[in-house]
XYZ file of C-alpha atoms in Angstrom:
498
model
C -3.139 54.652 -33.401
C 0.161 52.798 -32.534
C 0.269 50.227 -29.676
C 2.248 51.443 -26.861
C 4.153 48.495 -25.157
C 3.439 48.509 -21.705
C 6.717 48.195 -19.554
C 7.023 44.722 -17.387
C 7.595 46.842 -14.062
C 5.319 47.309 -10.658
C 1.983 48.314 -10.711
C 2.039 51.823 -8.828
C -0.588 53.862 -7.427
C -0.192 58.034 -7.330
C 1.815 57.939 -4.170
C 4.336 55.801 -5.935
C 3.254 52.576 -3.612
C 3.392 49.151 -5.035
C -0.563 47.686 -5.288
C -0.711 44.295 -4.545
C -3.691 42.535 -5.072
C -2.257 39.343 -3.628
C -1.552 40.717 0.152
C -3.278 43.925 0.342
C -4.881 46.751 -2.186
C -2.011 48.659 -0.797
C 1.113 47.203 -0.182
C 3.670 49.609 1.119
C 7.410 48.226 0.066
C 10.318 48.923 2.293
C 13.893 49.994 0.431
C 11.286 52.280 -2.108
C 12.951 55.404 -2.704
C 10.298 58.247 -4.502
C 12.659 60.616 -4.929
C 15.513 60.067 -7.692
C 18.942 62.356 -7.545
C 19.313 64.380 -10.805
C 22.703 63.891 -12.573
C 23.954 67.152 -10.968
C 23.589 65.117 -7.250
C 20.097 67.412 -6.563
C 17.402 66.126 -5.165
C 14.867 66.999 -8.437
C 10.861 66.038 -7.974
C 9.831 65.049 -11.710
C 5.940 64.516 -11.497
C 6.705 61.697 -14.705
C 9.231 60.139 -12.010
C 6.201 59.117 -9.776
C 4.836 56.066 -10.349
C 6.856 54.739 -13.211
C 10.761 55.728 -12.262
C 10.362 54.102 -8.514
C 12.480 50.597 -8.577
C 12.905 48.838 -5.327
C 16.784 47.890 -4.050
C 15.863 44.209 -3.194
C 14.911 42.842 -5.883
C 17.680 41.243 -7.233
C 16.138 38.848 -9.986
C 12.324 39.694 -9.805
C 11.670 43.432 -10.332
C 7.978 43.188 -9.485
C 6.495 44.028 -6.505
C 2.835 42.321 -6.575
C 1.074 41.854 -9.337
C 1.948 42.976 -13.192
C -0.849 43.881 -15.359
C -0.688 40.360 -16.714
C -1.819 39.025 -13.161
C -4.381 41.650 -12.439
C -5.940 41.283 -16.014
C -6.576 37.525 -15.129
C -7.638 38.435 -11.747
C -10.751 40.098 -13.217
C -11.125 37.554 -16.400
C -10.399 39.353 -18.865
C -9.344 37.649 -21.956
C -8.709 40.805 -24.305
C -6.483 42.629 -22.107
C -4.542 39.299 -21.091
C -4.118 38.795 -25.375
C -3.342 42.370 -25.852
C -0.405 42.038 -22.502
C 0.943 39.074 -24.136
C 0.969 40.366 -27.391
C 3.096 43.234 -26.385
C 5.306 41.378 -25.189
C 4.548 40.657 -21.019
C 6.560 37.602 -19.661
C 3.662 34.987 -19.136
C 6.543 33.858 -16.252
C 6.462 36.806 -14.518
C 6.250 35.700 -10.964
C 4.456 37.673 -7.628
C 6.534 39.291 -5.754
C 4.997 40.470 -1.833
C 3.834 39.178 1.785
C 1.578 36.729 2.192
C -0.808 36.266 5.215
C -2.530 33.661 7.103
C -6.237 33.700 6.861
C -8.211 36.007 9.701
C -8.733 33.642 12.568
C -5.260 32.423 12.505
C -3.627 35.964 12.045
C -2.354 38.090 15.543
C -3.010 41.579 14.928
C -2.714 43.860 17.878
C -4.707 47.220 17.944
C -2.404 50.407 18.044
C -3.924 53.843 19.452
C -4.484 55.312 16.064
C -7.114 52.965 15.291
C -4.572 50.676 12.936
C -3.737 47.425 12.997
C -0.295 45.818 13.537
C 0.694 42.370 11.705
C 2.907 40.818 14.196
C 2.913 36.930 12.720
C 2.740 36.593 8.662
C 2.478 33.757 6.623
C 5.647 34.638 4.547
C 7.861 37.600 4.369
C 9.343 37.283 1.156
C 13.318 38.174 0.879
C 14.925 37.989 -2.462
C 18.100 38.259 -0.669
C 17.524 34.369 0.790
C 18.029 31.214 -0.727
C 16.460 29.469 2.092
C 13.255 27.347 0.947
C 10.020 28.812 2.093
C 8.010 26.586 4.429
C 4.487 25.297 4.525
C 4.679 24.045 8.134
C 2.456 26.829 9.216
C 0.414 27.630 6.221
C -3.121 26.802 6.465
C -5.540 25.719 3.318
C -7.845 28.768 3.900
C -4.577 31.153 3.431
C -6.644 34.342 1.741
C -5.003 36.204 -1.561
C -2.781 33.064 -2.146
C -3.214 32.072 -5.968
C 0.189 30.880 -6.626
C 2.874 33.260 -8.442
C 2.696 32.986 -12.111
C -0.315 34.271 -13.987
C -0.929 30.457 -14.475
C -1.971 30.041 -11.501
C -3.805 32.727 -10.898
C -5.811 31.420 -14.043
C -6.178 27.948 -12.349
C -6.983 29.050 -9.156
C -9.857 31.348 -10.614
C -11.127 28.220 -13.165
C -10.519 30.597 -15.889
C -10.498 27.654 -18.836
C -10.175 30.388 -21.949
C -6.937 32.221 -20.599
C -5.690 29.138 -18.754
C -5.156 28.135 -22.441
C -4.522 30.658 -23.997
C -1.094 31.356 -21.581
C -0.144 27.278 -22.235
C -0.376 28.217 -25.906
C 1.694 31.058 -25.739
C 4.359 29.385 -23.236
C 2.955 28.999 -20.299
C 4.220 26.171 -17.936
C 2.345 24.811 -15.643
C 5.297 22.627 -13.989
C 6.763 25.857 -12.841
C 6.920 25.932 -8.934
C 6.621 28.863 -6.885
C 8.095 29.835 -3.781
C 6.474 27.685 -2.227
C 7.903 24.537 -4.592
C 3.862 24.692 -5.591
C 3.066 24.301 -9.073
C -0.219 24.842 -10.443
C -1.571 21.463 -9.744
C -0.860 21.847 -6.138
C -2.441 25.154 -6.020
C -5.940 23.204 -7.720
C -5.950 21.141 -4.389
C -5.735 23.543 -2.351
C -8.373 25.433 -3.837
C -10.010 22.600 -4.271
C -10.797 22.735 -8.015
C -11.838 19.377 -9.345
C -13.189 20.885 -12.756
C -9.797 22.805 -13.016
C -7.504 19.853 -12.141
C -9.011 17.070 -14.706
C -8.417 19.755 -17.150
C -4.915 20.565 -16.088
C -3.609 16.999 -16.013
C -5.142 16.228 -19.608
C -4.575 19.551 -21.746
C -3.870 18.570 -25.467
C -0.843 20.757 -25.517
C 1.034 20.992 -22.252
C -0.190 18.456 -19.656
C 0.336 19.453 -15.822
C 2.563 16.509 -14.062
C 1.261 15.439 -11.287
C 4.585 13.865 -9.118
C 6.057 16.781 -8.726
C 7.122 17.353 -4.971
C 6.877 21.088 -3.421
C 9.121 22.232 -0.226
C 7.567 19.954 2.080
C 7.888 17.072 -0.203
C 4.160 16.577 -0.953
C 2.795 15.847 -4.473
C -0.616 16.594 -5.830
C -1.815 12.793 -3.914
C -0.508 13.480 -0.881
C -0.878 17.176 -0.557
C -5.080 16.138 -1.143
C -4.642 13.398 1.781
C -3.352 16.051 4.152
C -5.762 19.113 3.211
C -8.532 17.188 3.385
C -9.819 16.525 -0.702
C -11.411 13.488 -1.495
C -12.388 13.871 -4.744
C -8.995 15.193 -6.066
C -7.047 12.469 -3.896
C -9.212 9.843 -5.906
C -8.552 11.640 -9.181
C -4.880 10.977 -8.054
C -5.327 7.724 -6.857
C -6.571 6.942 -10.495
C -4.025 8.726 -12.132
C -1.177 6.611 -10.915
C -3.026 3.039 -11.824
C -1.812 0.429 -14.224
C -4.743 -1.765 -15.800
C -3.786 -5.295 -16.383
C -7.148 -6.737 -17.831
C -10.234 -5.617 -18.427
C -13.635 -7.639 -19.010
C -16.957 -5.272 -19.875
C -16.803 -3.236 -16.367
C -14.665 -5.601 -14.407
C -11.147 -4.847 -14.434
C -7.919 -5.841 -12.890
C -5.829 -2.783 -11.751
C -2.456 -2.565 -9.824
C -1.204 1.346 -7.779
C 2.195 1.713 -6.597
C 2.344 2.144 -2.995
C 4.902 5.474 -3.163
C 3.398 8.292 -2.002
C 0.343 6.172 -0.377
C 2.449 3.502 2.125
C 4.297 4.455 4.958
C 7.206 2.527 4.241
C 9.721 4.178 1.735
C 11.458 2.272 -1.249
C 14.929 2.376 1.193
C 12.791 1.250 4.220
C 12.074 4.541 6.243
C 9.140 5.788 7.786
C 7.413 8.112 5.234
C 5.741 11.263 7.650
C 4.058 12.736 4.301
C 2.234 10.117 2.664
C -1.413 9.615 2.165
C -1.985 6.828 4.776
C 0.012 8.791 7.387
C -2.384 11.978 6.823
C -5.721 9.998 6.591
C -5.128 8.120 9.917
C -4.265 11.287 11.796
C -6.633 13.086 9.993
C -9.276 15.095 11.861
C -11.731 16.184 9.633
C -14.957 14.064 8.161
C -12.744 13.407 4.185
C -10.293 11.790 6.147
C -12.498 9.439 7.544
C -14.158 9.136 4.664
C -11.043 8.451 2.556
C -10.754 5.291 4.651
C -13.805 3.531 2.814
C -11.612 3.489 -0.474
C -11.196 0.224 -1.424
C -6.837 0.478 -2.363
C -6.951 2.295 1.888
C -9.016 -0.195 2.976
C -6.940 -3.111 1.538
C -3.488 -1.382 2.228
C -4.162 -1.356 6.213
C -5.917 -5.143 6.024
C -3.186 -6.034 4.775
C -0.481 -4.494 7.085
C -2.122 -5.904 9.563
C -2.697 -9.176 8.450
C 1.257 -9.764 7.615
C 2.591 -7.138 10.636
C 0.846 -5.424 12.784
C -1.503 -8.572 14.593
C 1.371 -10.438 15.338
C 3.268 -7.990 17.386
C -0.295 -6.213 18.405
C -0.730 -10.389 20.409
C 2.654 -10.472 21.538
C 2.609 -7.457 23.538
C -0.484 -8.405 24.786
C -0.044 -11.669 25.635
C 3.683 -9.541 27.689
C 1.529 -7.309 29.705
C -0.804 -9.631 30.975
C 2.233 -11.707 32.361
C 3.487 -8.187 33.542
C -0.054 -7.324 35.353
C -0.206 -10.577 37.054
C 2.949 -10.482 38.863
C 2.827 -6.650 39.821
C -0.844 -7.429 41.090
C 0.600 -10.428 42.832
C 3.549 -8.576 44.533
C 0.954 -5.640 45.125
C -1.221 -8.295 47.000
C 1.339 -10.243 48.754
C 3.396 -7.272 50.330
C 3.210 -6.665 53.929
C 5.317 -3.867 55.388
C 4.923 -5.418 59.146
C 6.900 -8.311 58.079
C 4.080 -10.830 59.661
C 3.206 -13.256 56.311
C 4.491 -16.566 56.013
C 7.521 -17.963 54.194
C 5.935 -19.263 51.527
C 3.907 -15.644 50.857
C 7.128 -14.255 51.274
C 8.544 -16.324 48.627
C 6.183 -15.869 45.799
C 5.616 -11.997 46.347
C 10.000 -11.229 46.116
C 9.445 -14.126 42.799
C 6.933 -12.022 41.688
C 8.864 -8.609 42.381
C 11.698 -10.220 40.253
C 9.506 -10.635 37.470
C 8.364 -6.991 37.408
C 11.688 -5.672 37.743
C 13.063 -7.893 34.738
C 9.731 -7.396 32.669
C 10.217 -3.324 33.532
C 13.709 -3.470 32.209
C 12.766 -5.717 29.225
C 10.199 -3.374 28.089
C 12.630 -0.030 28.600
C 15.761 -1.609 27.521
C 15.520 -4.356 24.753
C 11.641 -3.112 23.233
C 11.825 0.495 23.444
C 15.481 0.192 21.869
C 14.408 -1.780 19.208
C 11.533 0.751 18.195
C 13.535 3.215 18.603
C 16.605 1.123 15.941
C 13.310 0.466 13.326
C 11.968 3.727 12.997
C 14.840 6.394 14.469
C 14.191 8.475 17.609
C 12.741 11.202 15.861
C 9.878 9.505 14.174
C 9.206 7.291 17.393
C 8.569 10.519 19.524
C 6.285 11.468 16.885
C 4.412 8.311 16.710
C 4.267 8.330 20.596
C 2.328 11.644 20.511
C -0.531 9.432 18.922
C -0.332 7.202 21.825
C -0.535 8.903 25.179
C -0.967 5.815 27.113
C 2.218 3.827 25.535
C 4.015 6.433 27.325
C 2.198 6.189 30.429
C 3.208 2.402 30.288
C 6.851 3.298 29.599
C 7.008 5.951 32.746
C 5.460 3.402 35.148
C 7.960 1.303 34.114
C 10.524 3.884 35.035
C 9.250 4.917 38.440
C 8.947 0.707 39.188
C 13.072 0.639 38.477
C 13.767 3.909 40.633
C 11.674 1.981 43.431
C 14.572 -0.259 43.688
C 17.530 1.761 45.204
C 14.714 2.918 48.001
C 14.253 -0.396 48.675
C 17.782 -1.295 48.959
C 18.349 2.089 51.349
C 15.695 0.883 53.543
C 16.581 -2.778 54.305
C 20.279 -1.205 54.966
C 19.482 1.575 57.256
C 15.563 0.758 58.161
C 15.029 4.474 57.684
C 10.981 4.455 57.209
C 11.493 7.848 54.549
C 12.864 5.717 52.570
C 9.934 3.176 52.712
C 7.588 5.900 51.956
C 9.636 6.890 48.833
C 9.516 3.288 47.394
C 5.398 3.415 48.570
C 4.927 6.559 46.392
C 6.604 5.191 43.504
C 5.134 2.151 43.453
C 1.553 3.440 43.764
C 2.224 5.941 41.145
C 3.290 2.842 38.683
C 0.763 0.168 39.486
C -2.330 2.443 37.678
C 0.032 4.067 35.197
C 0.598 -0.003 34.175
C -3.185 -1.186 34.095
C -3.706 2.307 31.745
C -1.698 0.239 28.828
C -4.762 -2.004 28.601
C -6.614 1.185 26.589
C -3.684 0.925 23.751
C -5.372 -2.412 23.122
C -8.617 -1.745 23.273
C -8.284 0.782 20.241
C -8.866 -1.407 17.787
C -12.478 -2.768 18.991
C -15.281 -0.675 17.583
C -17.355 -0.866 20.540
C -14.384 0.965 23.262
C -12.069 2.498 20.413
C -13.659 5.888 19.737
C -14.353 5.806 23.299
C -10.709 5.420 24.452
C -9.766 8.264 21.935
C -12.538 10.523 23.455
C -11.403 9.694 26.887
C -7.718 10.631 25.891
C -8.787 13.949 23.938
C -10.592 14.857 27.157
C -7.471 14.508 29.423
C -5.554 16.112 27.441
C -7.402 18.998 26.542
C -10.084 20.142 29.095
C -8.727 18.028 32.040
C -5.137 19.347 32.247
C -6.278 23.070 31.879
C -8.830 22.076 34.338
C -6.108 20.542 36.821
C -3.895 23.139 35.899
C -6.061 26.295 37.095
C -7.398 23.600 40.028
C -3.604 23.294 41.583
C -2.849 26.860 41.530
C -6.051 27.637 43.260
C -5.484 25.482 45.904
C -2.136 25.873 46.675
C -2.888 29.326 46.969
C -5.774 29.133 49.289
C -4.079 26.278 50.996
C -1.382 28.570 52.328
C -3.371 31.519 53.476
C -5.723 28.868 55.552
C -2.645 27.185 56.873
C -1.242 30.872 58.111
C -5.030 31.611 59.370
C -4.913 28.795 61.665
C -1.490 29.119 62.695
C -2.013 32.620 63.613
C -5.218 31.668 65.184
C -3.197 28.843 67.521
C -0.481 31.033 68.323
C -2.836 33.612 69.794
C -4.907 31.088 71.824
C -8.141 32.272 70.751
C -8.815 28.920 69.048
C -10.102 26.553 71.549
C -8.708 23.097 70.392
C -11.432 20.931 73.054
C -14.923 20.425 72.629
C -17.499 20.668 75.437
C -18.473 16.881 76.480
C -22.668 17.837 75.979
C -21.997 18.530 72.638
């Protein structure tokens, strides 16, 4: 019996639907038209036309929708059908073509009255018509039904060694990058296939690169410090290494800092590499990534030649700043009653705050600001709530001056009370900046960070719902009692026995 040569096209089920294994079992295509004209311009229903004659109008270059037989024969491991598809001639490039979603908890479905659901957020609607990159910004590792594009992938992903080489002997790339910009390395990490990945990077015939950047600009090293993967991030880490002597089990070894530092080659803050995702890492790898001995020594010695220098400097500033705005604090009397020489040391001391306020606004903040750009300073101040509690005390100190001014020139006591609030709103907002320091002790610095993730998280929505419940039964009391005065039913005396 001859072979018949099955046709590279969709996968259709009877109702002439695409059926995509990758999304959904059944994945209803828009533009799909079931019914072709005849040549006479009637509208003809061939029962052969169903399910092999339906093409979809947008797809310009890829003319499958989900997966070919290729994909859906590696799906289920089998190696005979996948040799008799290539055989016959199926592209072993043949990429995916559908809508991927976000795994369940992160999905928003909303429930419609006929008992279905409706996706109103996916992961990626996929429009051939766009040249626009596809972004990972709001992908998540535990995406469901995402095994890359190429039947390569979906071999990797799976651990499938046997057809894994069998497509890289028959052509099969596995440097090819999807629409994500992943290539089948990057898909390993993020299904977290050690076994898979040592094989990738070291097959006999086509080896898997692994410095290849996707859309977001990570590579296989710093894609595993971001996810999470320890194992495969050390795999990396050993990959890039250069041995300069060995003796028995001792050995000498040098690793480029790209990809791991967070200084570029050109001098700009790198947001994607390894040490940037292992600090601000929130899971137990990341912390246990630390422990490596080329992390450990990378941060020792940043701070050794850097960080320590500056770290006593602006110490050594805001204890000079504390103990004149605790000595002008202490000094000030509104009555005007203290001596000269009081008098004296509290407007010296005011002086100093004003110029050490300006100082820190002015000539510091600009000079962060110059060194790493505005954009990655407002993104490295998110890490540091209290830096910016520091910064707006500073700011409410300077505003305190023109109230001052307005009430020595028209003794208006408003005025007073405006500088009073400012000032009192600064002073604790300025002793706060003593927790950025105490970060890097072991015995306050997860406490700090607790103290921080508490205000931020449970205390605001706490003093959120706490203002609006106040204010609102603050006004209804206020119009109880008024009402209650203005009728005179509210005696305002009390008896003398009692």
């Amino acid at each position: 019996m001859k072979a018949i040569k099955i046709p590279n096209t969709a996968l259709l089920d009877v109702f002439g639907r695409p059926v995509a294994l990758n999304s959904h079992d059944f994945h209803r295509v828009s533009h799909v038209d079931p019914i072709e004209k005849n040549h006479n311009g009637s509208n003809g229903k061939d029962p052969n036309a169903i399910g092999i004659g339906i093409i979809p109008n947008n797809t310009n270059q890829l003319t499958v929708i989900g997966e070919t037989p290729l994909h859906i024969a590696v799906f289920y491991n089998d190696i005979n059908s996948v040799k008799l598809l290539v055989k016959h001639g199926v592209d072993v490039h043949q990429r995916v073509i559908g809508d991927f979603y976000p795994s369940l908890p992160n999905r928003t479905k909303q429930e419609t009255k006929s008992g279905k659901q409706k996706r109103t957020s996916k992961f990626f609607n996929r429009n051939d018509s766009s040249n626009k990159p596809i972004s990972l910004k709001n992908a998540t590792t535990e995406t469901h039904a995402y095994y890359g594009e190429y039947p390569l992938a979906f071999a990797a992903a799976f651990g499938y060694t046997e057809i894994y080489d069998y497509l890289i002997d028959h052509g099969a790339d596995p440097n090819m990058q999807d629409s994500y910009g992943n290539t089948v390395l990057h898909m390993l990490v993020i299904r977290d296939r050690s076994d898979m990945f040592n094989h990738a990077i070291r097959h006999p015939v086509k080896k898997a690169l692994t410095d290849i950047r996707n859309n977001e600009g990570l590579t296989t090293l710093t894609l595993a410090a971001k996810i999470g993967r320890r194992e495969l991030f050390l795999e990396c880490l050993e990959l890039s290494h250069v041995e300069i002597w060995r003796y028995s089990n001792i050995k000498c070894c040098t690793y480029p800092l790209r990809g791991i530092d967070t200084i570029t080659d050109s001098g700009d803050i790198d947001w994607n590499s390894s040490l940037t995702s292992i600090v601000n890492g929130k899971t137990e790898d990341h912390l246990a990534m630390l422990d490596n001995m080329v992390i450990e020594r990378l941060l020792n010695d940043k701070w050794s030649s850097f960080a320590r220098v500056n770290f006593v400097r602006q110490l050594i500033l805001l204890c000079i700043h504390l103990f004149f705005l605790s000595t002008a604090v202490f000094l000030r009397n509104p009555k005007n009653t203290q001596s000269l020489v009081k008098k004296i040391f509290c407007h010296i001391a005011e002086v100093c705050v004003l110029i050490g306020c300006i100082t820190s606004l002015v000539k510091l903040l600009a000079k962060e600001i110059y060194l790493q750009g505005y954009s990655a300073y407002i993104q490295n101040l998110k890490s540091y709530p209290e830096k910016l509690v520091y910064q707006c005390s500073c700011l409410l100190i300077i505003l305190a001056v023109p109230f001052r001014i307005l009430y020595l020139a028209t003794k208006n006591v408003k005025f007073g009370y405006v500088e009073d609030g400012l000032v009192s709103l600064a002073v604790p907002g300025t002793f706060l900046y003593f927790l950025f320091f105490g970060r890097i002790y072991a015995l306050t610095g997860a406490f700090i960070v607790m103290i921080f993730e508490m205000i931020t998280g449970d205390i605001a929505t706490f003093g959120v719902i706490y203002v609006i419940v106040i204010t609102a039964f603050g006004q209804v009391l206020r119009s109880f009692i008024k009402s209650l005065l203005s009728d005179g039913s509210c005696s305002m005396g009390v008896d003398a026995e009692t």
